[in-house]
Coordinates of C-alpha atoms and ligand atoms in Angstrom, one line a residue:
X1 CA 17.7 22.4 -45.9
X2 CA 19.0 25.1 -43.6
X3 CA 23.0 24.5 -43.1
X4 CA 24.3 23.9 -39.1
X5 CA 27.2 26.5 -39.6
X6 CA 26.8 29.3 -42.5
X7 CA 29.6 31.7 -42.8
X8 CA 28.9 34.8 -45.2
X9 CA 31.5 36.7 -46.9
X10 CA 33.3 37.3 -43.7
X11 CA 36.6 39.5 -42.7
X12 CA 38.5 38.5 -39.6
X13 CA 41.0 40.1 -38.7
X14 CA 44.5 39.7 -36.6
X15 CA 45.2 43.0 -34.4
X16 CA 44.0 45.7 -36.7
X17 CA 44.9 43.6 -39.9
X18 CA 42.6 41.5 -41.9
X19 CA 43.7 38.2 -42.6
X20 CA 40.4 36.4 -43.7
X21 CA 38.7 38.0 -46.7
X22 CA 35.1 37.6 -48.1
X23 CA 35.1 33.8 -47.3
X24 CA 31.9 32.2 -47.2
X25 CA 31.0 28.3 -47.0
X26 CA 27.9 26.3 -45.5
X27 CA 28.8 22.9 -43.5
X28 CA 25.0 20.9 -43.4
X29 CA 24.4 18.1 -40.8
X30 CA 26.2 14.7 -41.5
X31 CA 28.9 16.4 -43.6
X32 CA 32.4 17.0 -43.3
X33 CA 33.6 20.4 -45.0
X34 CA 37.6 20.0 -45.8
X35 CA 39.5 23.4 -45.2
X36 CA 42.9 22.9 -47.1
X37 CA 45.5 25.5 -47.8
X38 CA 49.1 26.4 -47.3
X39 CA 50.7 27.3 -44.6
X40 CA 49.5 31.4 -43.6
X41 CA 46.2 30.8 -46.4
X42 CA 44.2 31.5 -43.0
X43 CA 42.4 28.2 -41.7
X44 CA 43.1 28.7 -37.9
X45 CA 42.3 32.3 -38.4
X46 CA 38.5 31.3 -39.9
X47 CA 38.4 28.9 -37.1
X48 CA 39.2 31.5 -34.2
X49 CA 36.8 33.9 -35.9
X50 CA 34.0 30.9 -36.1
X51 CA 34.6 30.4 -32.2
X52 CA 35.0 34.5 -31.2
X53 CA 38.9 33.9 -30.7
X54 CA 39.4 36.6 -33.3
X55 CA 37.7 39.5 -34.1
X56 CA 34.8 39.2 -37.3
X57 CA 34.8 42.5 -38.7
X58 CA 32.8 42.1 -41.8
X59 CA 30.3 39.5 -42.6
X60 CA 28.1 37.0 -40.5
X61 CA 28.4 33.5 -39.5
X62 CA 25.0 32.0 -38.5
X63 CA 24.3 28.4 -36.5
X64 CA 20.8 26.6 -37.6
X65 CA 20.1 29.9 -39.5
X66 CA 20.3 32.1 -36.6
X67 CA 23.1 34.8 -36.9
X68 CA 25.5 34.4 -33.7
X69 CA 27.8 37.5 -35.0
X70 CA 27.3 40.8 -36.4
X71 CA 30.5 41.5 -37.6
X72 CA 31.3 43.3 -34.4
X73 CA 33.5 41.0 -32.8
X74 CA 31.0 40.4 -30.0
X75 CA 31.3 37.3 -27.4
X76 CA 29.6 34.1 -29.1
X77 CA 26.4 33.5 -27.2
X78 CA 26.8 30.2 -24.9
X79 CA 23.9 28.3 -26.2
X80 CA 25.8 28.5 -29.6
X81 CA 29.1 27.6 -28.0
X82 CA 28.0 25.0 -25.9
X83 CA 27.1 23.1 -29.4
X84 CA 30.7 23.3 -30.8
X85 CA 33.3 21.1 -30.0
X86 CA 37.0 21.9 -30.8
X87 CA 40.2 20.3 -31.1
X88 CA 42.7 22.9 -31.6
X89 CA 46.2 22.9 -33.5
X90 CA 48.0 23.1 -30.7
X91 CA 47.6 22.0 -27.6
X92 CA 46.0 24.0 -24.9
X93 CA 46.5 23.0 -21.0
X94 CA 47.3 24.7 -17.7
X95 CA 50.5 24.0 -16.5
X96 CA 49.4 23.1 -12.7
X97 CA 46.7 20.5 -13.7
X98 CA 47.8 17.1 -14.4
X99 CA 45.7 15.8 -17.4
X100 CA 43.0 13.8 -15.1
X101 CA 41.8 16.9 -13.2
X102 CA 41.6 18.5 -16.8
X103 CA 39.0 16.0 -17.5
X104 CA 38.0 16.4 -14.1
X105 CA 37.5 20.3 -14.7
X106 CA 36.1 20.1 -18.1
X107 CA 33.0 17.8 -16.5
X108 CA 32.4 20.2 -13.6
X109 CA 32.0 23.0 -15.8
X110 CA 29.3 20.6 -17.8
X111 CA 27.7 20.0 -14.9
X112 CA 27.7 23.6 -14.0
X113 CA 26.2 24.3 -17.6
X114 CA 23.4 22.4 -16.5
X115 CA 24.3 18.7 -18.3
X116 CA 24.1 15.9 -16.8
X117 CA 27.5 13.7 -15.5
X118 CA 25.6 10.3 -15.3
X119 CA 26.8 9.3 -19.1
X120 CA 30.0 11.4 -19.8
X121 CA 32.2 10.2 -16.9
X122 CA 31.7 6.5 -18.4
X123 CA 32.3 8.1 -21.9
X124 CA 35.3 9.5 -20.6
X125 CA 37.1 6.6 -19.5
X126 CA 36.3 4.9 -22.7
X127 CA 37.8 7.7 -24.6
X128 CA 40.7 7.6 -22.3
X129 CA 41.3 4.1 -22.6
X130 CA 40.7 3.8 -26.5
X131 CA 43.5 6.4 -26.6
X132 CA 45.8 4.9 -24.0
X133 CA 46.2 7.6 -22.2
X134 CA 45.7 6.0 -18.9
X135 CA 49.5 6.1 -17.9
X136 CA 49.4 9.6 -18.4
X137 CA 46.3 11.4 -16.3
X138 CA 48.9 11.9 -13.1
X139 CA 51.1 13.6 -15.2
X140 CA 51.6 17.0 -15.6
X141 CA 51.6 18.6 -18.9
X142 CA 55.2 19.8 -19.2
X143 CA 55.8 15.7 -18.1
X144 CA 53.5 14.8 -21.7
X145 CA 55.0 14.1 -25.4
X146 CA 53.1 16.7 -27.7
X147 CA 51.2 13.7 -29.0
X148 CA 49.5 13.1 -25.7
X149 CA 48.5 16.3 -24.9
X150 CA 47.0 16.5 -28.1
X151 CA 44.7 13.4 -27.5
X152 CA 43.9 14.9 -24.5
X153 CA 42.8 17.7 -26.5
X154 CA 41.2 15.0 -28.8
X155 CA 38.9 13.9 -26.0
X156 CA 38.5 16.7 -24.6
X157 CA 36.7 17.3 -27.4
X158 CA 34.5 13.8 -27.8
X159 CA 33.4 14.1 -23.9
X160 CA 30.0 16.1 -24.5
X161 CA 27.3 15.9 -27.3
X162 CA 27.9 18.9 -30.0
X163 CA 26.1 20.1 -33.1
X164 CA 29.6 21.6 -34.7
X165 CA 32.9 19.7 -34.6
X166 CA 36.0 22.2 -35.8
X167 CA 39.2 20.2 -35.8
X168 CA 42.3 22.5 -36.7
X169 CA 45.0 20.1 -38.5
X170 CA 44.7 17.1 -35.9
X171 CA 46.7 14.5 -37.4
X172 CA 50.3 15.8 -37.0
X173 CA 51.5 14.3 -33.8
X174 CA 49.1 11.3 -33.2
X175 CA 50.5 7.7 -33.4
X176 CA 49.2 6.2 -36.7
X177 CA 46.8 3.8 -33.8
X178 CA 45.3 7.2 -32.6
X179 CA 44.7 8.8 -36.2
X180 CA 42.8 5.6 -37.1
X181 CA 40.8 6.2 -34.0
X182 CA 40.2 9.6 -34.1
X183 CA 39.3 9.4 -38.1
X184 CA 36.9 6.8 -37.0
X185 CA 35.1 9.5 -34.6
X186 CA 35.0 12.4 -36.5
X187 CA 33.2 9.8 -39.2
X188 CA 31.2 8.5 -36.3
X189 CA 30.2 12.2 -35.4
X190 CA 29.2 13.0 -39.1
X191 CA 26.9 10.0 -39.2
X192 CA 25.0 11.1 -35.8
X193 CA 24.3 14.5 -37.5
X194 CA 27.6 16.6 -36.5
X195 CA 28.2 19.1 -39.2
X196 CA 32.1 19.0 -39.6
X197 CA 35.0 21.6 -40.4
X198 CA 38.6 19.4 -40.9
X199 CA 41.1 22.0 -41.7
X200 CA 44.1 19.9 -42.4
X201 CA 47.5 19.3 -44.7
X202 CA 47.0 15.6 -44.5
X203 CA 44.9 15.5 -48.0
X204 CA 45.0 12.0 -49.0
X205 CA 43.2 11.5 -45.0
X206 CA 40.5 14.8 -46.3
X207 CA 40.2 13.1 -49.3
X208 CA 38.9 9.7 -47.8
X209 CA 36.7 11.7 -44.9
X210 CA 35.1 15.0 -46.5
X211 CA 32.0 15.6 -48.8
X212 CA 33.4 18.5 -49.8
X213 CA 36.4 21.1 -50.0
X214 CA 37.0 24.7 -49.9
X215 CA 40.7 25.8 -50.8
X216 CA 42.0 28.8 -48.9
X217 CA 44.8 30.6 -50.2
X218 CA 45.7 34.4 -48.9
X219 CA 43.2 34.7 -46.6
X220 CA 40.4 34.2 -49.4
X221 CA 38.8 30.8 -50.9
X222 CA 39.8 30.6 -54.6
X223 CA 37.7 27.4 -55.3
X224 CA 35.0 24.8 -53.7
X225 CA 33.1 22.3 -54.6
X226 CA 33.2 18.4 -54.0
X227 CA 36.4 16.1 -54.8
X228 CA 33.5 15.2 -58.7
X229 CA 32.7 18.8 -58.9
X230 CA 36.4 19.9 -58.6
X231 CA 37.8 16.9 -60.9
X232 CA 34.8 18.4 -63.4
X233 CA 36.2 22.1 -63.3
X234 CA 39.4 20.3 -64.2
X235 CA 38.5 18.0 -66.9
X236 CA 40.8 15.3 -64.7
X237 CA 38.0 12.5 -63.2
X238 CA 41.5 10.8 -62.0
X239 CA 42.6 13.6 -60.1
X240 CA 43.3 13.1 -56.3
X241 CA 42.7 15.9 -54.3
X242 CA 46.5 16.6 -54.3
X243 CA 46.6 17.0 -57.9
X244 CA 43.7 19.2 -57.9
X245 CA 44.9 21.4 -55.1
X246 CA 48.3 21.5 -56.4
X247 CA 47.4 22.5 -60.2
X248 CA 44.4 24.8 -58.7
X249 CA 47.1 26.8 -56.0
X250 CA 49.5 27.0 -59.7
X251 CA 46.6 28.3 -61.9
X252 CA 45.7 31.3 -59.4
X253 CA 49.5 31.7 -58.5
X254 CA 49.7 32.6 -61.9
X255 CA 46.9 35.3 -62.3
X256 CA 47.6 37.5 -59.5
X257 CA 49.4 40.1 -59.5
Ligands
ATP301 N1 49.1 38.3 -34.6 C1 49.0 38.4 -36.0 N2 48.9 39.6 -36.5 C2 48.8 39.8 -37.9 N3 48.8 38.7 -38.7 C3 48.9 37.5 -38.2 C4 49.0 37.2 -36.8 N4 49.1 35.9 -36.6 C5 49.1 35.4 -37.8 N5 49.0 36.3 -38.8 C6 48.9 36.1 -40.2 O1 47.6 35.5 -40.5 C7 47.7 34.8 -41.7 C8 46.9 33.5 -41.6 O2 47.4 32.7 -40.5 P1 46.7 31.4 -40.1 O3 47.4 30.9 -38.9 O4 45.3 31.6 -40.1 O5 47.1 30.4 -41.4 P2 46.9 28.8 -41.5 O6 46.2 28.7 -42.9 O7 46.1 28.3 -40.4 O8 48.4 28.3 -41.6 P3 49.1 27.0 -41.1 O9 48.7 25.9 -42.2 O10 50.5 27.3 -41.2 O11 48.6 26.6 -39.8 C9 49.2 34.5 -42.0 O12 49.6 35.3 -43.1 C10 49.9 35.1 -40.7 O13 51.1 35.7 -41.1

């Protein structure tokens, strides 16, 4: 079965330095591929190079088996972009748009896009309101907590139909109400088809919601596999995915140089 999202030995790179080295990993429909590493191991840098934030200098990324990137750093077609949804680490807003005419924004470029507004505005509302984020659409951002932009981030995200959901660590900052809710539609997207990339620090959360796992460390992936196939390479069918992170970060700790 051809994978949703392949990425092939790829090299992104951060100004004129590369930060993401030889990583490669396939995410198929109706599975959620855990991204977990330590802070700098280069997760939102893979992510920015998956959506043409950074450039890709080395390598190719390919959606439903057709290559969107060259390694050239070229912009990402928009009928490949238009299938990824995104909720990013931090928040991103304009500062003169109070969070309703963000929605309001986000539809009318839909709609310029071609799709249709009939379904999404009710969609919207629900989102809204599932979040509680009603009090807040006449506010400005710099008026928000960091936890309510982010859900507006989170819906934001949920308002159109996607292929390819990338969530960069989306947990930190959401009342434990809105993690339940959002875990319940990123699981709700998987089931429909979505192919999924969680990056996030939150493993005991990665451990209940992914198939599988690709630990990043240095800008390179040092091991993969699912939470049996990693307890396996261990000899620990106990292990949480803590334990096996934790002792596989140690074990290459200790062979490089
Ligand atoms: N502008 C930049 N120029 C060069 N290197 C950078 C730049 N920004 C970040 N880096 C480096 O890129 C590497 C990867 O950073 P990245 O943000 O992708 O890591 P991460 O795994 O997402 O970390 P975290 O868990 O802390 O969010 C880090 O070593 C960082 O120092």
């Amino acid at each position: 079965m051809t994978a949703v999202l392949s990425v092939h030995d790829v090299t992104i790179s951060r100004g004129s330095t590369p930060v993401v080295r030889g990583v490669s990993f396939d995410i198929h429909a109706g599975e959620i591929l855990g991204l977990i590493g330590p802070n700098g191991a280069g997760k939102s840098t893979t992510i920015g190079g998956l959506l043409g934030y950074y450039p890709v200098t080395g390598g190719q990324m390919a959606f439903r088996g057709q290559p969107y990137t060259f390694g050239d750093g070229k912009e990402i077609p928009f009928e490949v972009k238009r299938k990824f949804a995104y909720i990013p680490e931090q928040p991103v807003y304009y500062a003169d748009l109070t969070l309703a005419e963000h929605l309001e924004w986000k539809m009318r470029l839909w709609g310029l896009a071609g799709g249709s507004d009939a379904t999404v505005h009710a969609r919207m509302e629900d989102l809204v309101h599932q979040l509680q984020l009603e009090p807040h659409l006449s506010k400005f951002p710099h008026q928000c907590s960091k936890g309510t932009l982010q859900k507006l981030m989170v819906v934001s995200a949920f308002l159109f139909p996607f292929d390819v959901l990338i969530v960069d660590e989306p947990f930190i900052g959401l009342d434990v109400i809105a993690i339940r809710q959002v875990r319940e539609w990123i699981e709700r997207a998987r089931l429909d088809g979505a192919a999924v990339l969680l990056s996030t620090h939150v493993l005991d959360s990665a451990e209940r919601m992914c198939q599988r796992f690709a630990f990043m460390m240095d800008g390179e992936v040092f091991a993969a596999g699912s939470l049996e196939e990693l307890r396996a390479a261990q000899g620990n069918a106990a292990a949480s995915l803590e334990d096996l992170f934790i002792a596989l970060f140690h074990a290459r700790r200790a062979v490089q140089p």
